[in-house]
JSON list of C-alpha atoms in Angstrom, two decimals:
[
{"chain": "A", "resi": 80, "resn": "UNK", "atom": "CA", "xyz": [0.06, -0.04, 0.00]},
{"chain": "A", "resi": 81, "resn": "UNK", "atom": "CA", "xyz": [1.24, 3.22, -0.84]},
{"chain": "A", "resi": 82, "resn": "UNK", "atom": "CA", "xyz": [1.99, 5.78, 1.64]},
{"chain": "A", "resi": 83, "resn": "UNK", "atom": "CA", "xyz": [0.98, 9.45, 1.26]},
{"chain": "A", "resi": 84, "resn": "UNK", "atom": "CA", "xyz": [2.22, 12.97, 2.75]},
{"chain": "A", "resi": 85, "resn": "UNK", "atom": "CA", "xyz": [0.20, 13.81, 5.93]},
{"chain": "A", "resi": 86, "resn": "UNK", "atom": "CA", "xyz": [0.20, 17.46, 7.57]},
{"chain": "A", "resi": 87, "resn": "UNK", "atom": "CA", "xyz": [2.75, 16.20, 10.18]},
{"chain": "A", "resi": 88, "resn": "UNK", "atom": "CA", "xyz": [5.29, 15.75, 7.51]},
{"chain": "A", "resi": 89, "resn": "UNK", "atom": "CA", "xyz": [5.82, 19.83, 7.50]},
{"chain": "A", "resi": 90, "resn": "UNK", "atom": "CA", "xyz": [7.44, 21.25, 10.31]},
{"chain": "A", "resi": 91, "resn": "UNK", "atom": "CA", "xyz": [5.05, 23.46, 11.99]},
{"chain": "A", "resi": 92, "resn": "UNK", "atom": "CA", "xyz": [6.90, 26.74, 11.40]},
{"chain": "A", "resi": 93, "resn": "UNK", "atom": "CA", "xyz": [7.16, 26.01, 7.92]},
{"chain": "A", "resi": 94, "resn": "UNK", "atom": "CA", "xyz": [3.75, 24.64, 7.37]},
{"chain": "A", "resi": 95, "resn": "UNK", "atom": "CA", "xyz": [1.45, 26.68, 4.83]},
{"chain": "A", "resi": 96, "resn": "UNK", "atom": "CA", "xyz": [-1.99, 27.70, 6.40]},
{"chain": "A", "resi": 97, "resn": "UNK", "atom": "CA", "xyz": [-3.74, 25.54, 3.19]},
{"chain": "A", "resi": 98, "resn": "UNK", "atom": "CA", "xyz": [-1.68, 22.82, 2.30]},
{"chain": "A", "resi": 99, "resn": "UNK", "atom": "CA", "xyz": [-2.58, 20.91, -1.08]},
{"chain": "A", "resi": 100, "resn": "UNK", "atom": "CA", "xyz": [-0.95, 17.81, -2.13]},
{"chain": "A", "resi": 101, "resn": "UNK", "atom": "CA", "xyz": [-1.54, 14.71, -4.02]},
{"chain": "A", "resi": 102, "resn": "UNK", "atom": "CA", "xyz": [0.42, 11.49, -5.26]},
{"chain": "A", "resi": 103, "resn": "UNK", "atom": "CA", "xyz": [0.04, 10.79, -9.15]},
{"chain": "A", "resi": 104, "resn": "UNK", "atom": "CA", "xyz": [-1.26, 6.94, -9.26]},
{"chain": "A", "resi": 105, "resn": "UNK", "atom": "CA", "xyz": [0.19, 4.82, -11.88]},
{"chain": "A", "resi": 106, "resn": "UNK", "atom": "CA", "xyz": [-0.83, 3.21, -13.75]},
{"chain": "A", "resi": 107, "resn": "UNK", "atom": "CA", "xyz": [-3.86, 4.83, -14.68]},
{"chain": "A", "resi": 108, "resn": "UNK", "atom": "CA", "xyz": [-6.64, 3.32, -16.72]},
{"chain": "A", "resi": 109, "resn": "UNK", "atom": "CA", "xyz": [-6.53, 4.53, -20.65]},
{"chain": "A", "resi": 110, "resn": "UNK", "atom": "CA", "xyz": [-10.25, 4.87, -20.83]},
{"chain": "A", "resi": 111, "resn": "UNK", "atom": "CA", "xyz": [-12.15, 5.32, -17.43]},
{"chain": "A", "resi": 112, "resn": "UNK", "atom": "CA", "xyz": [-11.31, 9.12, -17.54]},
{"chain": "A", "resi": 113, "resn": "UNK", "atom": "CA", "xyz": [-14.11, 9.12, -20.09]},
{"chain": "A", "resi": 114, "resn": "UNK", "atom": "CA", "xyz": [-16.89, 8.04, -17.98]},
{"chain": "A", "resi": 115, "resn": "UNK", "atom": "CA", "xyz": [-15.91, 9.51, -14.76]},
{"chain": "A", "resi": 116, "resn": "UNK", "atom": "CA", "xyz": [-18.40, 12.27, -15.04]},
{"chain": "A", "resi": 117, "resn": "UNK", "atom": "CA", "xyz": [-21.07, 9.50, -14.89]},
{"chain": "A", "resi": 118, "resn": "UNK", "atom": "CA", "xyz": [-19.29, 7.88, -11.97]},
{"chain": "A", "resi": 119, "resn": "UNK", "atom": "CA", "xyz": [-18.99, 11.28, -10.06]},
{"chain": "A", "resi": 120, "resn": "UNK", "atom": "CA", "xyz": [-22.66, 12.01, -10.19]},
{"chain": "A", "resi": 121, "resn": "UNK", "atom": "CA", "xyz": [-23.49, 10.79, -6.65]},
{"chain": "A", "resi": 122, "resn": "UNK", "atom": "CA", "xyz": [-20.56, 12.83, -5.27]},
{"chain": "A", "resi": 123, "resn": "UNK", "atom": "CA", "xyz": [-21.84, 15.94, -7.24]},
{"chain": "A", "resi": 124, "resn": "UNK", "atom": "CA", "xyz": [-25.39, 15.51, -5.83]},
{"chain": "A", "resi": 125, "resn": "UNK", "atom": "CA", "xyz": [-24.00, 15.62, -2.27]},
{"chain": "A", "resi": 126, "resn": "UNK", "atom": "CA", "xyz": [-21.64, 18.46, -2.95]},
{"chain": "A", "resi": 127, "resn": "UNK", "atom": "CA", "xyz": [-24.57, 20.58, -4.11]},
{"chain": "A", "resi": 128, "resn": "UNK", "atom": "CA", "xyz": [-25.95, 20.27, -0.72]},
{"chain": "A", "resi": 129, "resn": "UNK", "atom": "CA", "xyz": [-22.69, 20.49, 1.08]},
{"chain": "A", "resi": 130, "resn": "UNK", "atom": "CA", "xyz": [-21.47, 23.71, -0.36]},
{"chain": "A", "resi": 131, "resn": "UNK", "atom": "CA", "xyz": [-24.96, 25.43, 0.58]},
{"chain": "A", "resi": 132, "resn": "UNK", "atom": "CA", "xyz": [-23.91, 24.46, 3.86]},
{"chain": "A", "resi": 133, "resn": "UNK", "atom": "CA", "xyz": [-20.45, 25.88, 3.36]},
{"chain": "A", "resi": 134, "resn": "UNK", "atom": "CA", "xyz": [-21.66, 29.14, 2.30]},
{"chain": "A", "resi": 135, "resn": "UNK", "atom": "CA", "xyz": [-24.20, 29.39, 5.49]},
{"chain": "A", "resi": 136, "resn": "UNK", "atom": "CA", "xyz": [-21.35, 28.19, 7.74]},
{"chain": "A", "resi": 137, "resn": "UNK", "atom": "CA", "xyz": [-18.98, 30.81, 6.44]},
{"chain": "A", "resi": 138, "resn": "UNK", "atom": "CA", "xyz": [-21.93, 33.37, 7.02]},
{"chain": "A", "resi": 139, "resn": "UNK", "atom": "CA", "xyz": [-22.18, 32.25, 10.73]},
{"chain": "A", "resi": 140, "resn": "UNK", "atom": "CA", "xyz": [-18.37, 32.09, 11.22]},
{"chain": "A", "resi": 141, "resn": "UNK", "atom": "CA", "xyz": [-18.04, 35.66, 9.81]},
{"chain": "A", "resi": 142, "resn": "UNK", "atom": "CA", "xyz": [-20.36, 36.98, 12.45]},
{"chain": "A", "resi": 143, "resn": "UNK", "atom": "CA", "xyz": [-18.53, 35.01, 15.20]},
{"chain": "A", "resi": 144, "resn": "UNK", "atom": "CA", "xyz": [-14.99, 36.38, 13.89]},
{"chain": "A", "resi": 145, "resn": "UNK", "atom": "CA", "xyz": [-16.52, 40.04, 13.91]},
{"chain": "A", "resi": 146, "resn": "UNK", "atom": "CA", "xyz": [-17.72, 39.67, 17.46]},
{"chain": "A", "resi": 147, "resn": "UNK", "atom": "CA", "xyz": [-15.12, 37.30, 19.14]},
{"chain": "A", "resi": 148, "resn": "UNK", "atom": "CA", "xyz": [-12.21, 37.19, 16.85]},
{"chain": "A", "resi": 149, "resn": "UNK", "atom": "CA", "xyz": [-12.37, 33.38, 16.09]},
{"chain": "A", "resi": 150, "resn": "UNK", "atom": "CA", "xyz": [-14.04, 31.26, 13.98]},
{"chain": "A", "resi": 151, "resn": "UNK", "atom": "CA", "xyz": [-16.16, 28.47, 15.86]},
{"chain": "A", "resi": 152, "resn": "UNK", "atom": "CA", "xyz": [-14.23, 25.11, 15.49]},
{"chain": "A", "resi": 153, "resn": "UNK", "atom": "CA", "xyz": [-17.10, 23.05, 14.42]},
{"chain": "A", "resi": 154, "resn": "UNK", "atom": "CA", "xyz": [-18.01, 25.78, 11.72]},
{"chain": "A", "resi": 155, "resn": "UNK", "atom": "CA", "xyz": [-14.13, 25.56, 10.38]},
{"chain": "A", "resi": 156, "resn": "UNK", "atom": "CA", "xyz": [-13.97, 21.63, 10.39]},
{"chain": "A", "resi": 157, "resn": "UNK", "atom": "CA", "xyz": [-17.23, 21.52, 8.60]},
{"chain": "A", "resi": 158, "resn": "UNK", "atom": "CA", "xyz": [-15.99, 23.87, 5.95]},
{"chain": "A", "resi": 159, "resn": "UNK", "atom": "CA", "xyz": [-12.44, 22.24, 5.89]},
{"chain": "A", "resi": 160, "resn": "UNK", "atom": "CA", "xyz": [-14.40, 18.78, 5.25]},
{"chain": "A", "resi": 161, "resn": "UNK", "atom": "CA", "xyz": [-16.17, 19.99, 2.14]},
{"chain": "A", "resi": 162, "resn": "UNK", "atom": "CA", "xyz": [-12.99, 21.50, 0.71]},
{"chain": "A", "resi": 163, "resn": "UNK", "atom": "CA", "xyz": [-11.30, 17.99, 1.43]},
{"chain": "A", "resi": 164, "resn": "UNK", "atom": "CA", "xyz": [-14.42, 16.16, -0.14]},
{"chain": "A", "resi": 165, "resn": "UNK", "atom": "CA", "xyz": [-14.39, 18.73, -3.45]},
{"chain": "A", "resi": 166, "resn": "UNK", "atom": "CA", "xyz": [-10.63, 18.07, -3.87]},
{"chain": "A", "resi": 167, "resn": "UNK", "atom": "CA", "xyz": [-10.85, 14.53, -3.80]},
{"chain": "A", "resi": 168, "resn": "UNK", "atom": "CA", "xyz": [-13.62, 14.51, -6.37]},
{"chain": "A", "resi": 169, "resn": "UNK", "atom": "CA", "xyz": [-12.05, 17.02, -8.38]},
{"chain": "A", "resi": 170, "resn": "UNK", "atom": "CA", "xyz": [-8.59, 15.10, -8.28]},
{"chain": "A", "resi": 171, "resn": "UNK", "atom": "CA", "xyz": [-10.64, 11.83, -9.38]},
{"chain": "A", "resi": 172, "resn": "UNK", "atom": "CA", "xyz": [-12.25, 13.65, -12.20]},
{"chain": "A", "resi": 173, "resn": "UNK", "atom": "CA", "xyz": [-11.51, 16.60, -14.32]},
{"chain": "A", "resi": 174, "resn": "UNK", "atom": "CA", "xyz": [-9.63, 18.67, -11.86]},
{"chain": "A", "resi": 175, "resn": "UNK", "atom": "CA", "xyz": [-6.81, 16.42, -12.56]},
{"chain": "A", "resi": 176, "resn": "UNK", "atom": "CA", "xyz": [-7.71, 12.89, -13.47]},
{"chain": "A", "resi": 177, "resn": "UNK", "atom": "CA", "xyz": [-4.61, 11.82, -11.07]},
{"chain": "A", "resi": 178, "resn": "UNK", "atom": "CA", "xyz": [-6.39, 8.46, -9.54]},
{"chain": "A", "resi": 179, "resn": "UNK", "atom": "CA", "xyz": [-8.79, 5.90, -10.44]},
{"chain": "A", "resi": 180, "resn": "UNK", "atom": "CA", "xyz": [-9.55, 5.30, -6.88]},
{"chain": "A", "resi": 181, "resn": "UNK", "atom": "CA", "xyz": [-12.91, 6.22, -6.28]},
{"chain": "A", "resi": 182, "resn": "UNK", "atom": "CA", "xyz": [-13.17, 9.01, -3.80]},
{"chain": "A", "resi": 183, "resn": "UNK", "atom": "CA", "xyz": [-14.76, 8.12, -0.30]},
{"chain": "A", "resi": 184, "resn": "UNK", "atom": "CA", "xyz": [-17.80, 9.63, 1.11]},
{"chain": "A", "resi": 185, "resn": "UNK", "atom": "CA", "xyz": [-16.23, 11.56, 3.73]},
{"chain": "A", "resi": 186, "resn": "UNK", "atom": "CA", "xyz": [-15.80, 14.85, 5.36]},
{"chain": "A", "resi": 187, "resn": "UNK", "atom": "CA", "xyz": [-12.90, 13.79, 7.27]},
{"chain": "A", "resi": 188, "resn": "UNK", "atom": "CA", "xyz": [-9.19, 13.19, 6.70]},
{"chain": "A", "resi": 189, "resn": "UNK", "atom": "CA", "xyz": [-8.47, 10.24, 4.69]},
{"chain": "A", "resi": 190, "resn": "UNK", "atom": "CA", "xyz": [-4.79, 9.51, 4.76]},
{"chain": "A", "resi": 191, "resn": "UNK", "atom": "CA", "xyz": [-4.78, 6.61, 2.27]},
{"chain": "A", "resi": 192, "resn": "UNK", "atom": "CA", "xyz": [-6.33, 8.75, -0.27]},
{"chain": "A", "resi": 193, "resn": "UNK", "atom": "CA", "xyz": [-3.78, 10.22, -2.73]},
{"chain": "A", "resi": 194, "resn": "UNK", "atom": "CA", "xyz": [-5.32, 13.89, -2.75]},
{"chain": "A", "resi": 195, "resn": "UNK", "atom": "CA", "xyz": [-4.85, 15.62, 0.60]},
{"chain": "A", "resi": 196, "resn": "UNK", "atom": "CA", "xyz": [-5.90, 19.11, 1.91]},
{"chain": "A", "resi": 197, "resn": "UNK", "atom": "CA", "xyz": [-5.12, 20.56, 5.14]},
{"chain": "A", "resi": 198, "resn": "UNK", "atom": "CA", "xyz": [-6.06, 24.08, 6.48]},
{"chain": "A", "resi": 199, "resn": "UNK", "atom": "CA", "xyz": [-4.42, 25.07, 9.79]},
{"chain": "A", "resi": 200, "resn": "UNK", "atom": "CA", "xyz": [-7.07, 26.04, 12.39]},
{"chain": "A", "resi": 201, "resn": "UNK", "atom": "CA", "xyz": [-6.39, 30.08, 13.38]},
{"chain": "A", "resi": 202, "resn": "UNK", "atom": "CA", "xyz": [-6.79, 30.63, 16.79]},
{"chain": "A", "resi": 203, "resn": "UNK", "atom": "CA", "xyz": [-7.37, 34.47, 16.21]},
{"chain": "A", "resi": 204, "resn": "UNK", "atom": "CA", "xyz": [-8.71, 36.23, 13.29]},
{"chain": "A", "resi": 205, "resn": "UNK", "atom": "CA", "xyz": [-8.85, 39.77, 12.07]},
{"chain": "A", "resi": 206, "resn": "UNK", "atom": "CA", "xyz": [-12.32, 41.30, 12.94]},
{"chain": "A", "resi": 207, "resn": "UNK", "atom": "CA", "xyz": [-12.07, 44.03, 10.26]},
{"chain": "A", "resi": 208, "resn": "UNK", "atom": "CA", "xyz": [-10.89, 41.87, 7.63]},
{"chain": "A", "resi": 209, "resn": "UNK", "atom": "CA", "xyz": [-13.91, 39.66, 7.61]},
{"chain": "A", "resi": 210, "resn": "UNK", "atom": "CA", "xyz": [-16.13, 42.47, 6.18]},
{"chain": "A", "resi": 211, "resn": "UNK", "atom": "CA", "xyz": [-13.68, 43.01, 3.04]},
{"chain": "A", "resi": 212, "resn": "UNK", "atom": "CA", "xyz": [-11.79, 39.88, 2.56]},
{"chain": "A", "resi": 213, "resn": "UNK", "atom": "CA", "xyz": [-14.34, 37.71, 0.60]},
{"chain": "A", "resi": 214, "resn": "UNK", "atom": "CA", "xyz": [-15.62, 40.39, -2.14]},
{"chain": "A", "resi": 215, "resn": "UNK", "atom": "CA", "xyz": [-13.09, 43.10, -2.08]},
{"chain": "A", "resi": 216, "resn": "UNK", "atom": "CA", "xyz": [-9.69, 41.75, -1.41]},
{"chain": "A", "resi": 217, "resn": "UNK", "atom": "CA", "xyz": [-10.41, 38.62, -3.26]},
{"chain": "A", "resi": 218, "resn": "UNK", "atom": "CA", "xyz": [-11.30, 40.45, -6.36]},
{"chain": "A", "resi": 219, "resn": "UNK", "atom": "CA", "xyz": [-8.08, 40.22, -8.26]},
{"chain": "A", "resi": 220, "resn": "UNK", "atom": "CA", "xyz": [-8.15, 36.20, -7.48]},
{"chain": "A", "resi": 221, "resn": "UNK", "atom": "CA", "xyz": [-11.75, 35.74, -8.67]},
{"chain": "A", "resi": 222, "resn": "UNK", "atom": "CA", "xyz": [-10.50, 36.96, -12.20]},
{"chain": "A", "resi": 223, "resn": "UNK", "atom": "CA", "xyz": [-7.89, 34.17, -12.03]},
{"chain": "A", "resi": 224, "resn": "UNK", "atom": "CA", "xyz": [-10.16, 31.67, -10.48]},
{"chain": "A", "resi": 225, "resn": "UNK", "atom": "CA", "xyz": [-13.02, 32.37, -13.34]},
{"chain": "A", "resi": 226, "resn": "UNK", "atom": "CA", "xyz": [-10.17, 31.65, -15.87]},
{"chain": "A", "resi": 227, "resn": "UNK", "atom": "CA", "xyz": [-9.08, 28.34, -14.06]},
{"chain": "A", "resi": 228, "resn": "UNK", "atom": "CA", "xyz": [-12.34, 27.01, -13.82]},
{"chain": "A", "resi": 229, "resn": "UNK", "atom": "CA", "xyz": [-14.41, 28.56, -16.57]},
{"chain": "A", "resi": 230, "resn": "UNK", "atom": "CA", "xyz": [-16.42, 30.92, -14.41]},
{"chain": "A", "resi": 231, "resn": "UNK", "atom": "CA", "xyz": [-17.13, 31.05, -10.43]},
{"chain": "A", "resi": 232, "resn": "UNK", "atom": "CA", "xyz": [-18.59, 28.05, -9.36]},
{"chain": "A", "resi": 233, "resn": "UNK", "atom": "CA", "xyz": [-19.88, 26.74, -5.78]},
{"chain": "A", "resi": 234, "resn": "UNK", "atom": "CA", "xyz": [-17.77, 23.48, -5.17]},
{"chain": "A", "resi": 235, "resn": "UNK", "atom": "CA", "xyz": [-17.40, 22.30, -8.48]},
{"chain": "A", "resi": 236, "resn": "UNK", "atom": "CA", "xyz": [-14.44, 22.44, -11.18]},
{"chain": "A", "resi": 237, "resn": "UNK", "atom": "CA", "xyz": [-16.27, 23.73, -14.38]},
{"chain": "A", "resi": 238, "resn": "UNK", "atom": "CA", "xyz": [-15.84, 21.72, -17.94]},
{"chain": "A", "resi": 239, "resn": "UNK", "atom": "CA", "xyz": [-14.94, 24.96, -19.61]},
{"chain": "A", "resi": 240, "resn": "UNK", "atom": "CA", "xyz": [-12.03, 25.98, -17.60]},
{"chain": "A", "resi": 241, "resn": "UNK", "atom": "CA", "xyz": [-8.17, 25.96, -18.21]},
{"chain": "A", "resi": 242, "resn": "UNK", "atom": "CA", "xyz": [-7.84, 22.96, -15.40]},
{"chain": "A", "resi": 243, "resn": "UNK", "atom": "CA", "xyz": [-10.48, 20.94, -16.87]},
{"chain": "A", "resi": 244, "resn": "UNK", "atom": "CA", "xyz": [-9.00, 21.45, -20.27]},
{"chain": "A", "resi": 245, "resn": "UNK", "atom": "CA", "xyz": [-5.58, 20.64, -19.17]},
{"chain": "A", "resi": 246, "resn": "UNK", "atom": "CA", "xyz": [-6.89, 17.38, -17.49]},
{"chain": "A", "resi": 247, "resn": "UNK", "atom": "CA", "xyz": [-8.68, 16.34, -20.71]},
{"chain": "A", "resi": 248, "resn": "UNK", "atom": "CA", "xyz": [-5.41, 16.83, -22.50]},
{"chain": "A", "resi": 249, "resn": "UNK", "atom": "CA", "xyz": [-3.86, 14.26, -19.91]},
{"chain": "A", "resi": 250, "resn": "UNK", "atom": "CA", "xyz": [-6.73, 11.94, -20.77]},
{"chain": "A", "resi": 251, "resn": "UNK", "atom": "CA", "xyz": [-6.01, 12.04, -24.35]},
{"chain": "A", "resi": 252, "resn": "UNK", "atom": "CA", "xyz": [-2.31, 11.17, -23.54]},
{"chain": "A", "resi": 253, "resn": "UNK", "atom": "CA", "xyz": [-3.40, 8.47, -21.35]},
{"chain": "A", "resi": 254, "resn": "UNK", "atom": "CA", "xyz": [-5.68, 6.94, -24.07]},
{"chain": "A", "resi": 255, "resn": "UNK", "atom": "CA", "xyz": [-2.87, 7.06, -26.36]},
{"chain": "A", "resi": 256, "resn": "UNK", "atom": "CA", "xyz": [0.26, 6.33, -24.82]},
{"chain": "A", "resi": 257, "resn": "UNK", "atom": "CA", "xyz": [-0.97, 5.05, -21.16]},
{"chain": "A", "resi": 258, "resn": "UNK", "atom": "CA", "xyz": [1.15, 7.84, -19.34]},
{"chain": "A", "resi": 259, "resn": "UNK", "atom": "CA", "xyz": [0.15, 11.02, -17.95]},
{"chain": "A", "resi": 260, "resn": "UNK", "atom": "CA", "xyz": [2.73, 13.64, -18.85]},
{"chain": "A", "resi": 261, "resn": "UNK", "atom": "CA", "xyz": [4.73, 14.54, -15.50]},
{"chain": "A", "resi": 262, "resn": "UNK", "atom": "CA", "xyz": [5.23, 18.30, -16.51]},
{"chain": "A", "resi": 263, "resn": "UNK", "atom": "CA", "xyz": [1.32, 18.54, -17.30]},
{"chain": "A", "resi": 264, "resn": "UNK", "atom": "CA", "xyz": [0.34, 17.05, -13.87]},
{"chain": "A", "resi": 265, "resn": "UNK", "atom": "CA", "xyz": [2.96, 19.35, -12.08]},
{"chain": "A", "resi": 266, "resn": "UNK", "atom": "CA", "xyz": [1.03, 22.25, -13.85]},
{"chain": "A", "resi": 267, "resn": "UNK", "atom": "CA", "xyz": [-2.35, 20.97, -12.98]},
{"chain": "A", "resi": 268, "resn": "UNK", "atom": "CA", "xyz": [-1.44, 20.73, -9.30]},
{"chain": "A", "resi": 269, "resn": "UNK", "atom": "CA", "xyz": [-0.03, 24.27, -9.52]},
{"chain": "A", "resi": 270, "resn": "UNK", "atom": "CA", "xyz": [-3.45, 25.64, -10.65]},
{"chain": "A", "resi": 271, "resn": "UNK", "atom": "CA", "xyz": [-5.70, 23.43, -8.30]},
{"chain": "A", "resi": 272, "resn": "UNK", "atom": "CA", "xyz": [-3.67, 24.63, -5.40]},
{"chain": "A", "resi": 273, "resn": "UNK", "atom": "CA", "xyz": [-4.19, 28.13, -6.31]},
{"chain": "A", "resi": 274, "resn": "UNK", "atom": "CA", "xyz": [-8.24, 27.84, -6.25]},
{"chain": "A", "resi": 275, "resn": "UNK", "atom": "CA", "xyz": [-8.02, 26.11, -2.91]},
{"chain": "A", "resi": 276, "resn": "UNK", "atom": "CA", "xyz": [-5.96, 28.63, -1.29]},
{"chain": "A", "resi": 277, "resn": "UNK", "atom": "CA", "xyz": [-8.37, 31.18, -2.39]},
{"chain": "A", "resi": 278, "resn": "UNK", "atom": "CA", "xyz": [-11.56, 29.00, -1.62]},
{"chain": "A", "resi": 279, "resn": "UNK", "atom": "CA", "xyz": [-10.21, 28.85, 2.13]},
{"chain": "A", "resi": 280, "resn": "UNK", "atom": "CA", "xyz": [-9.44, 32.58, 2.36]},
{"chain": "A", "resi": 281, "resn": "UNK", "atom": "CA", "xyz": [-13.01, 33.91, 0.81]},
{"chain": "A", "resi": 282, "resn": "UNK", "atom": "CA", "xyz": [-14.66, 31.14, 3.23]},
{"chain": "A", "resi": 283, "resn": "UNK", "atom": "CA", "xyz": [-13.17, 33.20, 6.17]},
{"chain": "A", "resi": 284, "resn": "UNK", "atom": "CA", "xyz": [-10.96, 30.04, 6.89]},
{"chain": "A", "resi": 285, "resn": "UNK", "atom": "CA", "xyz": [-7.69, 32.16, 7.00]},
{"chain": "A", "resi": 286, "resn": "UNK", "atom": "CA", "xyz": [-6.31, 35.45, 7.08]},
{"chain": "A", "resi": 287, "resn": "UNK", "atom": "CA", "xyz": [-3.43, 34.91, 4.90]},
{"chain": "A", "resi": 288, "resn": "UNK", "atom": "CA", "xyz": [-3.67, 36.43, 1.76]},
{"chain": "A", "resi": 289, "resn": "UNK", "atom": "CA", "xyz": [-3.51, 33.61, -1.06]},
{"chain": "A", "resi": 290, "resn": "UNK", "atom": "CA", "xyz": [0.08, 34.37, -2.74]},
{"chain": "A", "resi": 291, "resn": "UNK", "atom": "CA", "xyz": [0.13, 35.18, -6.52]},
{"chain": "A", "resi": 292, "resn": "UNK", "atom": "CA", "xyz": [2.29, 32.52, -7.14]},
{"chain": "A", "resi": 293, "resn": "UNK", "atom": "CA", "xyz": [2.14, 29.07, -9.16]},
{"chain": "A", "resi": 294, "resn": "UNK", "atom": "CA", "xyz": [3.46, 26.43, -6.93]},
{"chain": "A", "resi": 295, "resn": "UNK", "atom": "CA", "xyz": [3.93, 23.26, -9.24]},
{"chain": "A", "resi": 296, "resn": "UNK", "atom": "CA", "xyz": [4.11, 19.41, -8.40]},
{"chain": "A", "resi": 297, "resn": "UNK", "atom": "CA", "xyz": [2.20, 17.34, -5.84]},
{"chain": "A", "resi": 298, "resn": "UNK", "atom": "CA", "xyz": [4.15, 18.30, -2.74]},
{"chain": "A", "resi": 299, "resn": "UNK", "atom": "CA", "xyz": [3.07, 21.52, -1.03]},
{"chain": "A", "resi": 300, "resn": "UNK", "atom": "CA", "xyz": [6.58, 23.81, -0.53]},
{"chain": "A", "resi": 301, "resn": "UNK", "atom": "CA", "xyz": [7.13, 24.66, 2.95]},
{"chain": "A", "resi": 302, "resn": "UNK", "atom": "CA", "xyz": [7.69, 28.73, 3.55]},
{"chain": "A", "resi": 303, "resn": "UNK", "atom": "CA", "xyz": [11.22, 28.02, 3.69]},
{"chain": "A", "resi": 304, "resn": "UNK", "atom": "CA", "xyz": [11.48, 26.75, 0.46]},
{"chain": "A", "resi": 305, "resn": "UNK", "atom": "CA", "xyz": [9.54, 29.38, -0.96]},
{"chain": "A", "resi": 306, "resn": "UNK", "atom": "CA", "xyz": [11.48, 31.94, 0.68]},
{"chain": "A", "resi": 307, "resn": "UNK", "atom": "CA", "xyz": [14.78, 30.20, -0.95]},
{"chain": "A", "resi": 308, "resn": "UNK", "atom": "CA", "xyz": [13.45, 30.25, -4.48]},
{"chain": "A", "resi": 309, "resn": "UNK", "atom": "CA", "xyz": [13.57, 26.23, -4.46]},
{"chain": "A", "resi": 310, "resn": "UNK", "atom": "CA", "xyz": [12.43, 24.49, -7.51]},
{"chain": "A", "resi": 311, "resn": "UNK", "atom": "CA", "xyz": [8.84, 24.07, -8.20]},
{"chain": "A", "resi": 312, "resn": "UNK", "atom": "CA", "xyz": [7.66, 27.42, -7.04]},
{"chain": "A", "resi": 313, "resn": "UNK", "atom": "CA", "xyz": [7.08, 30.11, -9.61]},
{"chain": "A", "resi": 314, "resn": "UNK", "atom": "CA", "xyz": [6.52, 33.50, -9.10]}
]
């Protein structure tokens, strides 16, 4: 059984607030990607309801932060679970096509699944930022995410965005060569990482502004690696 990285693999001092990681499974089916849109329908139905809850939880958390400076842990954990679930489904389907393992129906952490998402719970949050971060400060990122997803979506990687297009290119490569181009995988991961960082920020789960930086590859760079300019981090 493969061992996938967990949050504890990163030193606390160098751990980013939003950590997105994945391992490219091999071998991958040449043809399964053609029908994953059908196989994912049960997940899409559930996610439609979960993302309604995500928005409501974000609103409730915003009021709590405004008056107390903290996001209630149950609300935070629910939002983190929705993002985890979404990322696993996206990774299985046309957000990456990086695995043929069917995603679990779970809000919790799934250490054995090749797509992982961890968000550090902030003990204190800015009361003032909660009023402007999700609409004003995030506007530049909305423009980027709109291109990556083919418009702004609640919880689903759209079929007309750059991420989906690159994933289909990877599927075509699988169909004819049986291999997922590693450089394409690194790029797809970097774009997904950008989207998920923005989702956590506008969901009021972190005060750290998402960087305008394309961090390539399946492994999340630590803060030290980014500062030192190690390979895989692009400004």
